[in-house]
């Protein structure tokens, strides 16, 4: 793929493989589907692996946990057997963050067989004491409870090599400064320290000056590219309905091309295949393609030969095609930077663009974080239902008619219409017949939208059980077969074939219409 990065200072993609990380850590990253480091990870991992102290601004959602957890795990893995007992400590302001960090470390340390022990207030001492006694190598704690354990003698920090202050500004704001300083004093001076904070007020700087040794300051581009000119929305879509929702979204929306983001290269290829099967040709753009392969996809997109590209973050880096009118995130991006980078593939060269993000219920709150971080509003939209799709198609048909009314063959068409009227056609009948034909070609339902009742709820509320019988015949699509009377086909033959060969449920099939050389069977569109 060619690079056209003019609008963003994103560094060249680094891969996790570029860092000196244990293969067991790389395997865990692969399990988690992390393809490439986020900016804060790319900035912090190399100096931390070199043993430097680090101070940096990092928001929740930026991937800041792995930014220190990966080098921390490497440090623990490298430590000699007799070292310890507690090799690494993370201080976090709240119980929730402490639990979350501990579980992230467990995930990343899985193949190293390293786990974190969380200690926090508001919970019984006993299980925490037991866990510490069993020999904790990594402890994640809130300052108050960590200090309690230290004072009781249940926590020994004399062998600590790696210390992290996560959300340092929050810890100070919550009045933990003295506790934090006492804990820092209990760790060896030779330890390595990372301080992460969403903001960098003076008292945080003072802590850093007092306790960090010649720290590397992470310079992250905080006022990244602006995105407020992009029309942004989100839809609540449960995981299992994502493909169906994507299909519906792609059936509506602006003209132009769409870039769909998937989390992993495997997901990317699967989604592209599934779309093709649903009748929407799509190209996959991911890291497994060689340079020539990627260039080809980008060229096809640029030339209009492909309208939908399913991409991973790495492969789409720098993608610059003017007529990409829409970006769809199949998953909530891991962090704000990634979100900004993805949606920046649309609304280029002064054009309009929209971005739609699919969000599961559990992720709903993180959308608010994105809004806050970017100072924008991300609207909630519903997945287009059948009615929305039908109305959209009627609109497109109308636009096509407007275009045709001043198109090249219009004079001849007027002449032909006059001759037909002379033959006895009414203009109304003539227009209706032409529209019916065009609608069949374009797969447009011409019924009055006000009369179109939608029996199917949109996918987010769809029950799991089949509900085929509920679909009235007029909402069916007619599937064409190139055999008919002439070949001796009877309705039962078609039903039998569809049930046995294609595995379709018989009660869901609608009207069967057998003609001389062809036959039609109505069925719900999803079949
Ligand atoms: P954090 O800012 O540490 O809370 O991370 C935010 C989310 O991003 C978490 O759900 C992580 O699992 C995820 N994440 C972190 N790093 C990456 C990465 N390099 N690629 C994909 N997801 C990531």
Short mmCIF file of C-alpha atoms and ligand atoms in Angstrom, two decimals:
data_model
loop_
_atom_site.label_atom_id
_atom_site.label_comp_id
_atom_site.label_asym_id
_atom_site.label_seq_id
_atom_site.Cartn_x
_atom_site.Cartn_y
_atom_site.Cartn_z
CA UNK A 1 0.00 0.00 0.00
CA UNK A 2 1.27 3.43 -0.76
CA UNK A 3 1.55 5.95 2.01
CA UNK A 4 -0.10 9.31 1.81
CA UNK A 5 0.31 10.41 5.37
CA UNK A 6 0.18 14.09 5.16
CA UNK A 7 -2.38 14.79 7.83
CA UNK A 8 -1.12 12.82 10.76
CA UNK A 9 2.20 12.37 12.41
CA UNK A 10 1.55 8.71 13.22
CA UNK A 11 4.93 7.01 13.44
CA UNK A 12 5.66 4.16 11.06
CA UNK A 13 3.87 1.08 12.25
CA UNK A 14 5.88 -0.84 14.78
CA UNK A 15 5.02 -4.42 15.46
CA UNK A 16 5.07 -6.05 18.87
CA UNK A 17 7.62 -8.41 17.31
CA UNK A 18 10.00 -5.45 17.01
CA UNK A 19 10.28 -5.24 20.79
CA UNK A 20 12.55 -7.52 22.76
CA UNK A 21 9.63 -9.36 24.33
CA UNK A 22 9.55 -13.01 25.34
CA UNK A 23 7.79 -15.24 22.76
CA UNK A 24 5.35 -16.24 25.50
CA UNK A 25 4.30 -12.59 25.78
CA UNK A 26 3.94 -12.28 22.02
CA UNK A 27 1.75 -15.35 22.05
CA UNK A 28 -0.51 -13.79 24.67
CA UNK A 29 -0.79 -10.64 22.54
CA UNK A 30 -1.76 -12.80 19.62
CA UNK A 31 -4.40 -14.58 21.74
CA UNK A 32 -5.85 -11.21 22.70
CA UNK A 33 -5.96 -10.09 19.08
CA UNK A 34 -3.67 -7.11 19.66
CA UNK A 35 -2.12 -6.58 16.25
CA UNK A 36 0.03 -3.55 16.73
CA UNK A 37 1.07 -1.31 19.59
CA UNK A 38 -1.00 1.77 20.33
CA UNK A 39 0.92 5.09 20.30
CA UNK A 40 1.45 5.09 24.05
CA UNK A 41 2.72 1.50 23.84
CA UNK A 42 5.03 2.30 20.95
CA UNK A 43 6.45 5.20 22.94
CA UNK A 44 6.81 3.56 26.35
CA UNK A 45 7.79 -0.05 25.72
CA UNK A 46 11.31 0.52 24.28
CA UNK A 47 12.61 2.82 27.07
CA UNK A 48 11.00 0.64 29.77
CA UNK A 49 12.62 -2.47 28.29
CA UNK A 50 15.94 -0.63 28.44
CA UNK A 51 15.42 -0.08 32.14
CA UNK A 52 14.69 3.64 31.93
CA UNK A 53 12.13 5.46 34.07
CA UNK A 54 9.21 6.86 32.13
CA UNK A 55 6.70 9.63 32.72
CA UNK A 56 3.81 10.24 30.38
CA UNK A 57 0.35 11.48 29.81
CA UNK A 58 -1.95 8.62 29.00
CA UNK A 59 -5.70 8.44 28.96
CA UNK A 60 -7.83 5.44 29.82
CA UNK A 61 -8.50 3.67 26.58
CA UNK A 62 -5.11 4.50 25.13
CA UNK A 63 -3.75 1.05 25.88
CA UNK A 64 -1.77 2.42 28.82
CA UNK A 65 -2.07 -0.76 30.91
CA UNK A 66 -0.23 -2.93 28.41
CA UNK A 67 2.18 -0.02 27.85
CA UNK A 68 3.71 -0.76 31.25
CA UNK A 69 2.47 -4.32 31.84
CA UNK A 70 4.43 -5.75 28.89
CA UNK A 71 7.85 -4.43 29.97
CA UNK A 72 6.91 -5.26 33.56
CA UNK A 73 6.24 -8.89 32.66
CA UNK A 74 9.51 -9.00 30.73
CA UNK A 75 11.34 -7.58 33.75
CA UNK A 76 9.77 -10.20 36.01
CA UNK A 77 10.54 -12.98 33.54
CA UNK A 78 14.18 -11.84 33.36
CA UNK A 79 14.66 -11.62 37.12
CA UNK A 80 16.88 -14.30 38.69
CA UNK A 81 15.07 -17.11 40.53
CA UNK A 82 16.22 -16.02 43.98
CA UNK A 83 14.93 -12.46 43.49
CA UNK A 84 11.77 -11.25 45.09
CA UNK A 85 9.48 -11.79 46.76
CA UNK A 86 7.45 -9.00 45.15
CA UNK A 87 9.17 -8.04 41.92
CA UNK A 88 6.72 -5.52 40.61
CA UNK A 89 4.08 -3.22 42.07
CA UNK A 90 1.37 -1.17 40.41
CA UNK A 91 -0.41 1.50 42.42
CA UNK A 92 -3.84 2.49 41.17
CA UNK A 93 -6.38 4.90 42.68
CA UNK A 94 -9.44 2.65 42.80
CA UNK A 95 -10.39 -0.90 43.49
CA UNK A 96 -11.97 -1.17 40.02
CA UNK A 97 -8.81 -0.04 38.27
CA UNK A 98 -6.68 -2.32 40.45
CA UNK A 99 -8.83 -5.33 39.53
CA UNK A 100 -8.86 -4.37 35.90
CA UNK A 101 -5.09 -3.95 35.76
CA UNK A 102 -4.54 -7.25 37.57
CA UNK A 103 -6.74 -9.06 35.11
CA UNK A 104 -4.97 -7.41 32.14
CA UNK A 105 -1.63 -8.57 33.58
CA UNK A 106 -3.05 -12.09 34.03
CA UNK A 107 -4.06 -12.12 30.37
CA UNK A 108 -0.71 -10.86 29.14
CA UNK A 109 1.27 -13.09 31.51
CA UNK A 110 -0.74 -16.23 30.78
CA UNK A 111 1.91 -18.10 28.83
CA UNK A 112 4.65 -16.97 31.21
CA UNK A 113 2.50 -18.38 34.02
CA UNK A 114 2.75 -15.09 35.86
CA UNK A 115 -0.28 -13.73 37.66
CA UNK A 116 -0.95 -10.53 39.53
CA UNK A 117 -2.32 -10.27 43.03
CA UNK A 118 -4.75 -7.43 43.63
CA UNK A 119 -4.99 -5.78 47.06
CA UNK A 120 -7.58 -3.14 47.72
CA UNK A 121 -9.73 -1.71 50.46
CA UNK A 122 -13.34 -2.51 51.12
CA UNK A 123 -12.60 -6.24 50.98
CA UNK A 124 -11.56 -8.75 53.58
CA UNK A 125 -7.86 -8.95 54.45
CA UNK A 126 -7.72 -12.71 54.70
CA UNK A 127 -7.84 -13.79 51.04
CA UNK A 128 -5.38 -11.04 50.18
CA UNK A 129 -3.03 -12.14 52.99
CA UNK A 130 -3.24 -15.72 51.77
CA UNK A 131 -2.49 -14.66 48.21
CA UNK A 132 0.50 -12.61 49.33
CA UNK A 133 1.76 -15.48 51.52
CA UNK A 134 1.58 -17.88 48.58
CA UNK A 135 4.27 -15.69 46.99
CA UNK A 136 3.03 -12.87 44.82
CA UNK A 137 5.44 -11.67 42.15
CA UNK A 138 3.29 -8.83 40.84
CA UNK A 139 1.05 -6.86 43.17
CA UNK A 140 -1.54 -4.36 42.04
CA UNK A 141 -2.91 -2.29 44.85
CA UNK A 142 -4.71 0.81 45.96
CA UNK A 143 -2.37 3.01 48.04
CA UNK A 144 -4.28 2.71 51.35
CA UNK A 145 -4.54 -1.07 51.41
CA UNK A 146 -1.04 -1.53 50.05
CA UNK A 147 0.33 0.60 52.90
CA UNK A 148 -1.74 -1.42 55.41
CA UNK A 149 -0.16 -4.64 54.18
CA UNK A 150 3.26 -3.04 54.27
CA UNK A 151 2.74 -1.90 57.87
CA UNK A 152 1.43 -5.33 58.94
CA UNK A 153 4.45 -7.00 57.46
CA UNK A 154 2.37 -8.99 54.96
CA UNK A 155 3.94 -7.20 52.02
CA UNK A 156 7.68 -7.06 51.44
CA UNK A 157 8.74 -4.57 48.79
CA UNK A 158 12.47 -4.81 49.43
CA UNK A 159 13.05 -6.77 46.23
CA UNK A 160 10.82 -4.67 43.99
CA UNK A 161 12.37 -3.90 40.62
CA UNK A 162 9.50 -2.33 38.72
CA UNK A 163 7.05 0.20 40.09
CA UNK A 164 4.13 1.86 38.34
CA UNK A 165 2.00 4.79 39.41
CA UNK A 166 -1.12 4.49 37.27
CA UNK A 167 -3.51 7.43 37.12
CA UNK A 168 -1.15 9.35 39.37
CA UNK A 169 -3.24 12.53 39.19
CA UNK A 170 -6.29 10.63 40.48
CA UNK A 171 -4.29 9.17 43.38
CA UNK A 172 -3.21 12.65 44.37
CA UNK A 173 -6.67 14.08 43.93
CA UNK A 174 -8.02 11.37 46.25
CA UNK A 175 -5.51 12.36 48.93
CA UNK A 176 -3.16 9.41 48.59
CA UNK A 177 0.03 11.48 48.26
CA UNK A 178 1.44 10.55 51.69
CA UNK A 179 0.57 6.88 51.26
CA UNK A 180 2.19 6.82 47.83
CA UNK A 181 5.35 8.45 49.16
CA UNK A 182 5.55 5.98 52.04
CA UNK A 183 5.20 3.06 49.63
CA UNK A 184 7.82 4.52 47.29
CA UNK A 185 10.19 4.82 50.24
CA UNK A 186 9.76 1.09 50.96
CA UNK A 187 10.99 0.10 47.51
CA UNK A 188 14.69 -0.11 46.65
CA UNK A 189 16.15 3.01 45.08
CA UNK A 190 17.49 0.92 42.24
CA UNK A 191 13.99 0.06 41.06
CA UNK A 192 12.59 1.25 37.76
CA UNK A 193 9.55 3.55 37.86
CA UNK A 194 6.82 4.46 35.40
CA UNK A 195 4.39 7.28 36.14
CA UNK A 196 1.27 7.61 34.03
CA UNK A 197 -1.26 10.35 34.44
CA UNK A 198 -4.11 11.80 32.39
CA UNK A 199 -3.03 15.29 33.38
CA UNK A 200 0.33 16.58 34.48
CA UNK A 201 -0.22 19.20 37.20
CA UNK A 202 2.70 20.62 39.21
CA UNK A 203 2.36 18.30 42.20
CA UNK A 204 2.71 15.30 39.86
CA UNK A 205 5.84 16.89 38.41
CA UNK A 206 7.15 17.26 41.97
CA UNK A 207 6.54 13.57 42.73
CA UNK A 208 8.37 12.75 39.51
CA UNK A 209 11.33 14.96 40.34
CA UNK A 210 11.58 13.41 43.79
CA UNK A 211 11.16 9.76 42.86
CA UNK A 212 11.98 9.17 39.21
CA UNK A 213 15.48 8.81 37.90
CA UNK A 214 16.20 10.77 34.71
CA UNK A 215 12.81 9.80 33.24
CA UNK A 216 12.02 9.60 29.56
CA UNK A 217 9.04 11.83 28.91
CA UNK A 218 6.60 10.28 26.48
CA UNK A 219 5.77 12.83 23.86
CA UNK A 220 2.36 11.88 22.59
CA UNK A 221 0.63 14.06 20.12
CA UNK A 222 -2.34 15.08 22.21
CA UNK A 223 -4.08 17.43 19.85
CA UNK A 224 -4.16 14.81 17.12
CA UNK A 225 -6.07 15.37 13.91
CA UNK A 226 -9.54 16.82 14.35
CA UNK A 227 -12.58 14.71 13.65
CA UNK A 228 -15.49 17.04 14.35
CA UNK A 229 -16.24 17.39 10.64
CA UNK A 230 -17.12 13.69 10.49
CA UNK A 231 -20.71 12.66 11.17
CA UNK A 232 -20.29 10.13 13.96
CA UNK A 233 -22.76 7.68 15.38
CA UNK A 234 -22.88 4.39 17.20
CA UNK A 235 -25.26 1.46 17.18
CA UNK A 236 -25.82 -1.09 19.87
CA UNK A 237 -25.18 -4.45 18.25
CA UNK A 238 -24.67 -7.71 20.15
CA UNK A 239 -21.68 -9.67 18.94
CA UNK A 240 -23.75 -12.36 17.24
CA UNK A 241 -25.71 -9.83 15.18
CA UNK A 242 -22.76 -7.88 13.87
CA UNK A 243 -22.72 -9.37 10.38
CA UNK A 244 -26.44 -8.91 9.93
CA UNK A 245 -26.20 -5.33 11.18
CA UNK A 246 -23.27 -4.63 8.86
CA UNK A 247 -25.28 -5.98 5.95
CA UNK A 248 -28.19 -3.70 6.80
CA UNK A 249 -25.98 -0.66 7.25
CA UNK A 250 -24.30 -1.33 3.92
CA UNK A 251 -27.69 -1.55 2.23
CA UNK A 252 -28.34 2.04 3.27
CA UNK A 253 -26.16 5.09 3.45
CA UNK A 254 -24.42 7.49 1.14
CA UNK A 255 -22.98 6.71 -2.25
CA UNK A 256 -19.23 6.24 -2.29
CA UNK A 257 -17.00 3.63 -0.75
CA UNK A 258 -16.98 2.17 2.75
CA UNK A 259 -14.06 1.02 4.85
CA UNK A 260 -15.06 -1.54 7.47
CA UNK A 261 -12.61 -2.07 10.32
CA UNK A 262 -12.19 -5.48 11.88
CA UNK A 263 -9.97 -6.20 14.83
CA UNK A 264 -7.88 -9.03 13.45
CA UNK A 265 -6.71 -10.16 10.05
CA UNK A 266 -8.70 -13.37 10.41
CA UNK A 267 -11.87 -11.47 11.25
CA UNK A 268 -11.17 -9.22 8.33
CA UNK A 269 -11.04 -12.02 5.78
CA UNK A 270 -14.09 -13.73 7.28
CA UNK A 271 -16.19 -10.59 7.13
CA UNK A 272 -15.18 -9.91 3.52
CA UNK A 273 -16.14 -13.47 2.57
CA UNK A 274 -19.44 -13.30 4.41
CA UNK A 275 -20.34 -10.01 2.72
CA UNK A 276 -19.54 -11.45 -0.68
CA UNK A 277 -21.91 -14.31 0.09
CA UNK A 278 -24.61 -11.80 0.99
CA UNK A 279 -24.20 -10.24 -2.41
CA UNK A 280 -21.98 -7.33 -1.40
CA UNK A 281 -18.57 -7.77 -3.02
CA UNK A 282 -15.87 -6.74 -0.57
CA UNK A 283 -12.08 -6.82 -0.54
CA UNK A 284 -10.02 -7.62 2.54
CA UNK A 285 -7.02 -5.45 3.36
CA UNK A 286 -4.82 -6.94 6.05
CA UNK A 287 -1.28 -7.66 7.09
CA UNK A 288 -1.13 -11.10 5.51
CA UNK A 289 -1.27 -9.58 2.05
CA UNK A 290 2.05 -8.65 0.54
CA UNK A 291 2.73 -5.11 -0.59
CA UNK A 292 1.54 -5.77 -4.15
CA UNK A 293 -1.66 -7.35 -2.86
CA UNK A 294 -2.39 -4.36 -0.66
CA UNK A 295 -1.62 -1.92 -3.45
CA UNK A 296 -4.05 -3.80 -5.66
CA UNK A 297 -6.89 -3.48 -3.14
CA UNK A 298 -6.22 0.24 -2.68
CA UNK A 299 -6.14 0.76 -6.44
CA UNK A 300 -9.42 -1.11 -6.88
CA UNK A 301 -10.95 1.07 -4.18
CA UNK A 302 -9.60 4.22 -5.80
CA UNK A 303 -10.87 3.19 -9.23
CA UNK A 304 -14.33 2.38 -7.88
CA UNK A 305 -13.95 -1.30 -8.75
CA UNK A 306 -14.58 -2.19 -5.14
CA UNK A 307 -16.99 -0.30 -2.90
CA UNK A 308 -16.36 -2.08 0.38
CA UNK A 309 -12.98 -2.80 1.93
CA UNK A 310 -12.66 -4.69 5.19
CA UNK A 311 -9.40 -3.65 6.81
CA UNK A 312 -7.28 -3.99 9.91
CA UNK A 313 -5.70 -0.96 11.55
CA UNK A 314 -2.20 -1.67 10.34
CA UNK A 315 -3.18 -2.31 6.75
CA UNK A 316 -5.33 0.82 6.56
CA UNK A 317 -2.70 3.13 7.99
CA UNK A 318 -2.34 6.10 5.71
CA UNK A 319 -5.15 4.94 3.43
CA UNK A 320 -6.12 8.04 1.49
CA UNK A 321 -8.96 7.63 -0.99
CA UNK A 322 -11.12 10.70 -1.58
CA UNK A 323 -14.46 9.04 -2.14
CA UNK A 324 -14.50 6.91 1.03
CA UNK A 325 -17.77 8.26 2.37
CA UNK A 326 -18.12 5.99 5.34
CA UNK A 327 -16.16 4.12 7.97
CA UNK A 328 -17.76 1.32 9.96
CA UNK A 329 -16.11 0.01 13.11
CA UNK A 330 -17.27 -3.54 13.70
CA UNK A 331 -15.79 -3.29 17.18
CA UNK A 332 -15.21 -0.40 19.47
CA UNK A 333 -11.64 0.68 18.73
CA UNK A 334 -9.27 -0.06 21.63
CA UNK A 335 -8.41 3.58 22.22
CA UNK A 336 -9.18 7.11 21.14
CA UNK A 337 -6.10 7.34 18.94
CA UNK A 338 -7.14 4.28 16.97
CA UNK A 339 -10.69 5.60 16.68
CA UNK A 340 -9.45 8.92 15.33
CA UNK A 341 -7.12 7.24 12.92
CA UNK A 342 -9.81 4.90 11.60
CA UNK A 343 -12.54 7.45 11.07
CA UNK A 344 -10.00 9.78 9.49
CA UNK A 345 -10.13 7.47 6.44
CA UNK A 346 -13.35 9.26 5.49
CA UNK A 347 -14.23 12.92 4.92
CA UNK A 348 -11.02 13.48 3.05
CA UNK A 349 -10.21 16.23 0.58
CA UNK A 350 -12.98 18.42 1.97
CA UNK A 351 -15.73 15.87 1.36
CA UNK A 352 -18.47 14.68 3.71
CA UNK A 353 -17.96 11.54 5.66
CA UNK A 354 -19.66 9.50 8.31
CA UNK A 355 -18.45 6.99 10.86
CA UNK A 356 -20.55 4.31 12.51
CA UNK A 357 -19.29 2.25 15.43
CA UNK A 358 -20.87 -1.00 16.60
CA UNK A 359 -20.90 -1.25 20.35
CA UNK A 360 -21.98 -4.13 22.57
CA UNK A 361 -23.96 -3.30 25.70
CA UNK A 362 -20.91 -3.84 27.87
CA UNK A 363 -18.90 -1.28 25.90
CA UNK A 364 -21.59 1.36 25.84
CA UNK A 365 -19.99 3.51 28.50
CA UNK A 366 -16.69 3.76 26.70
CA UNK A 367 -18.36 5.73 23.91
CA UNK A 368 -18.84 8.49 26.47
CA UNK A 369 -15.10 8.42 27.12
CA UNK A 370 -14.42 8.93 23.43
CA UNK A 371 -16.85 11.84 23.32
CA UNK A 372 -15.18 13.45 26.29
CA UNK A 373 -11.67 12.94 25.04
CA UNK A 374 -12.51 14.38 21.64
CA UNK A 375 -15.00 17.03 22.72
CA UNK A 376 -17.63 15.79 20.28
CA UNK A 377 -21.01 14.08 20.24
CA UNK A 378 -21.42 10.58 18.89
CA UNK A 379 -25.12 10.02 18.13
CA UNK A 380 -26.92 6.80 18.90
CA UNK A 381 -28.63 5.32 15.87
CA UNK A 382 -30.69 2.19 15.37
CA UNK A 383 -29.62 -0.53 13.01
CA UNK A 384 -31.63 0.11 9.81
CA UNK A 385 -34.77 -2.05 9.80
CA UNK A 386 -36.52 -3.39 6.70
CA UNK A 387 -38.53 -0.21 6.39
CA UNK A 388 -35.43 2.01 6.47
CA UNK A 389 -33.83 -0.15 3.81
CA UNK A 390 -36.94 -0.02 1.61
CA UNK A 391 -37.22 3.76 1.95
CA UNK A 392 -33.54 4.16 1.16
CA UNK A 393 -33.91 2.15 -2.03
CA UNK A 394 -36.89 4.18 -3.12
CA UNK A 395 -34.83 7.32 -2.57
CA UNK A 396 -32.02 5.93 -4.67
CA UNK A 397 -34.47 5.00 -7.41
CA UNK A 398 -35.82 8.54 -7.39
CA UNK A 399 -32.33 9.98 -7.65
CA UNK A 400 -31.68 7.71 -10.57
CA UNK A 401 -34.84 8.97 -12.29
CA UNK A 402 -33.84 12.59 -11.71
CA UNK A 403 -30.50 11.85 -13.29
CA UNK A 404 -32.08 9.98 -16.21
CA UNK A 405 -34.52 12.83 -16.87
CA UNK A 406 -31.65 14.90 -18.21
CA UNK A 407 -29.59 11.96 -19.38
CA UNK A 408 -28.37 11.12 -22.89
CA UNK A 409 -31.28 9.01 -24.18
CA UNK A 410 -34.09 11.18 -22.82
CA UNK A 411 -35.13 12.68 -26.18
CA UNK A 412 -35.57 9.22 -27.69
CA UNK A 413 -37.43 8.09 -24.58
CA UNK A 414 -39.85 11.01 -24.95
CA UNK A 415 -40.45 10.03 -28.54
CA UNK A 416 -41.05 6.40 -27.62
CA UNK A 417 -43.44 7.41 -24.83
CA UNK A 418 -45.45 9.54 -27.32
CA UNK A 419 -45.77 6.61 -29.70
CA UNK A 420 -46.95 4.35 -26.87
CA UNK A 421 -49.50 6.96 -25.78
CA UNK A 422 -50.71 7.11 -29.37
CA UNK A 423 -51.13 3.33 -29.13
CA UNK A 424 -53.46 3.81 -26.18
CA UNK A 425 -51.20 3.73 -23.08
CA UNK A 426 -52.03 6.22 -20.35
CA UNK A 427 -48.95 8.10 -19.15
CA UNK A 428 -49.64 6.86 -15.66
CA UNK A 429 -49.78 3.21 -16.67
CA UNK A 430 -46.71 3.64 -18.76
CA UNK A 431 -44.69 5.21 -15.95
CA UNK A 432 -45.92 2.54 -13.54
CA UNK A 433 -44.91 -0.26 -15.90
CA UNK A 434 -41.47 1.23 -16.44
CA UNK A 435 -41.02 1.73 -12.71
CA UNK A 436 -42.11 -1.80 -11.91
CA UNK A 437 -39.51 -3.13 -14.32
CA UNK A 438 -36.78 -0.87 -12.97
CA UNK A 439 -37.71 -1.71 -9.38
CA UNK A 440 -37.40 -5.42 -10.14
CA UNK A 441 -33.95 -4.85 -11.60
CA UNK A 442 -32.84 -2.74 -8.65
CA UNK A 443 -34.57 -4.88 -6.03
CA UNK A 444 -36.70 -1.98 -4.77
CA UNK A 445 -39.91 -2.43 -2.83
CA UNK A 446 -42.19 0.26 -4.30
CA UNK A 447 -44.94 0.14 -1.71
CA UNK A 448 -45.84 3.30 0.16
CA UNK A 449 -43.47 3.45 3.18
CA UNK A 450 -46.41 4.47 5.37
CA UNK A 451 -48.08 1.19 4.49
CA UNK A 452 -44.97 -0.90 4.95
CA UNK A 453 -45.31 -2.47 8.33
CA UNK A 454 -42.19 -4.09 9.56
CA UNK A 455 -42.82 -7.41 11.15
CA UNK A 456 -39.21 -8.07 11.87
CA UNK A 457 -37.62 -6.14 14.69
CA UNK A 458 -34.13 -4.85 13.94
CA UNK A 459 -31.38 -7.31 14.79
CA UNK A 460 -30.52 -6.05 18.27
CA UNK A 461 -33.82 -7.24 19.66
CA UNK A 462 -34.26 -10.28 17.48
CA UNK A 463 -34.98 -13.46 19.35
CA UNK A 464 -32.66 -16.38 18.76
CA UNK A 465 -35.45 -18.74 17.71
CA UNK A 466 -36.46 -18.84 14.08
CA UNK A 467 -39.51 -16.77 13.33
CA UNK A 468 -39.99 -17.44 9.66
CA UNK A 469 -43.70 -17.96 9.77
CA UNK A 470 -44.09 -14.41 10.98
CA UNK A 471 -42.83 -12.95 7.71
CA UNK A 472 -45.75 -12.06 5.47
CA UNK A 473 -45.43 -13.06 1.86
CA UNK A 474 -45.13 -9.49 0.62
CA UNK A 475 -41.90 -9.02 2.55
CA UNK A 476 -40.41 -12.06 0.86
CA UNK A 477 -37.94 -11.88 -1.95
CA UNK A 478 -38.61 -14.00 -5.04
CA UNK A 479 -35.84 -16.39 -5.87
CA UNK A 480 -35.53 -17.32 -9.51
CA UNK A 481 -34.99 -20.86 -10.84
CA UNK A 482 -34.17 -21.58 -14.44
CA UNK A 483 -36.45 -24.62 -14.67
CA UNK A 484 -40.20 -24.82 -15.02
CA UNK A 485 -43.20 -26.71 -16.41
CA UNK A 486 -41.28 -27.69 -19.47
CA UNK A 487 -38.90 -29.75 -17.33
CA UNK A 488 -41.83 -31.24 -15.45
CA UNK A 489 -41.12 -29.41 -12.23
CA UNK A 490 -43.89 -29.40 -9.64
CA UNK A 491 -44.01 -27.29 -6.45
CA UNK A 492 -43.17 -30.29 -4.30
CA UNK A 493 -39.96 -30.83 -6.26
CA UNK A 494 -38.78 -27.31 -5.51
CA UNK A 495 -39.74 -27.52 -1.85
CA UNK A 496 -38.02 -30.86 -1.51
CA UNK A 497 -34.85 -29.58 -3.15
CA UNK A 498 -34.75 -26.44 -1.04
CA UNK A 499 -35.32 -28.37 2.18
CA UNK A 500 -32.97 -31.25 1.44
CA UNK A 501 -30.21 -29.65 -0.60
CA UNK A 502 -30.17 -26.16 0.89
CA UNK A 503 -31.44 -27.06 4.36
CA UNK A 504 -34.15 -24.37 4.33
CA UNK A 505 -37.07 -24.79 6.73
CA UNK A 506 -40.18 -25.69 4.73
CA UNK A 507 -42.69 -23.60 6.72
CA UNK A 508 -40.66 -20.47 5.97
CA UNK A 509 -41.09 -20.80 2.22
CA UNK A 510 -43.73 -18.63 0.61
CA UNK A 511 -45.54 -18.70 -2.70
CA UNK A 512 -44.26 -20.98 -5.44
CA UNK A 513 -44.87 -19.87 -8.99
CA UNK A 514 -43.99 -22.29 -11.77
CA UNK A 515 -43.94 -21.00 -15.33
CA UNK A 516 -42.98 -22.53 -18.64
CA UNK A 517 -39.19 -22.35 -18.41
CA UNK A 518 -38.75 -20.77 -15.01
CA UNK A 519 -40.01 -20.81 -11.45
CA UNK A 520 -40.07 -18.42 -8.50
CA UNK A 521 -40.10 -19.26 -4.84
CA UNK A 522 -40.70 -16.50 -2.29
CA UNK A 523 -38.75 -16.64 0.91
CA UNK A 524 -37.57 -14.30 3.65
CA UNK A 525 -34.63 -12.19 2.44
CA UNK A 526 -32.20 -13.58 5.02
CA UNK A 527 -32.61 -17.04 3.51
P1 LIG B 1 -6.33 0.68 28.61
O1 LIG B 1 -6.09 2.09 28.11
O2 LIG B 1 -5.09 0.06 29.11
O3 LIG B 1 -7.45 0.63 29.60
O4 LIG B 1 -6.76 -0.22 27.36
C1 LIG B 1 -7.95 -0.01 26.66
C2 LIG B 1 -8.38 -1.24 25.89
O5 LIG B 1 -7.57 -1.43 24.76
C3 LIG B 1 -8.32 -2.53 26.66
O6 LIG B 1 -9.54 -3.20 26.42
C4 LIG B 1 -7.19 -3.30 26.06
O7 LIG B 1 -7.44 -4.68 26.10
C5 LIG B 1 -7.16 -2.79 24.64
N1 LIG B 1 -5.81 -2.74 24.04
C6 LIG B 1 -4.68 -2.34 24.62
N2 LIG B 1 -3.65 -2.38 23.76
C7 LIG B 1 -4.13 -2.82 22.59
C8 LIG B 1 -3.54 -3.06 21.30
N3 LIG B 1 -2.26 -2.85 21.06
N4 LIG B 1 -4.36 -3.51 20.32
C9 LIG B 1 -5.67 -3.71 20.56
N5 LIG B 1 -6.27 -3.50 21.74
C10 LIG B 1 -5.52 -3.05 22.76
#
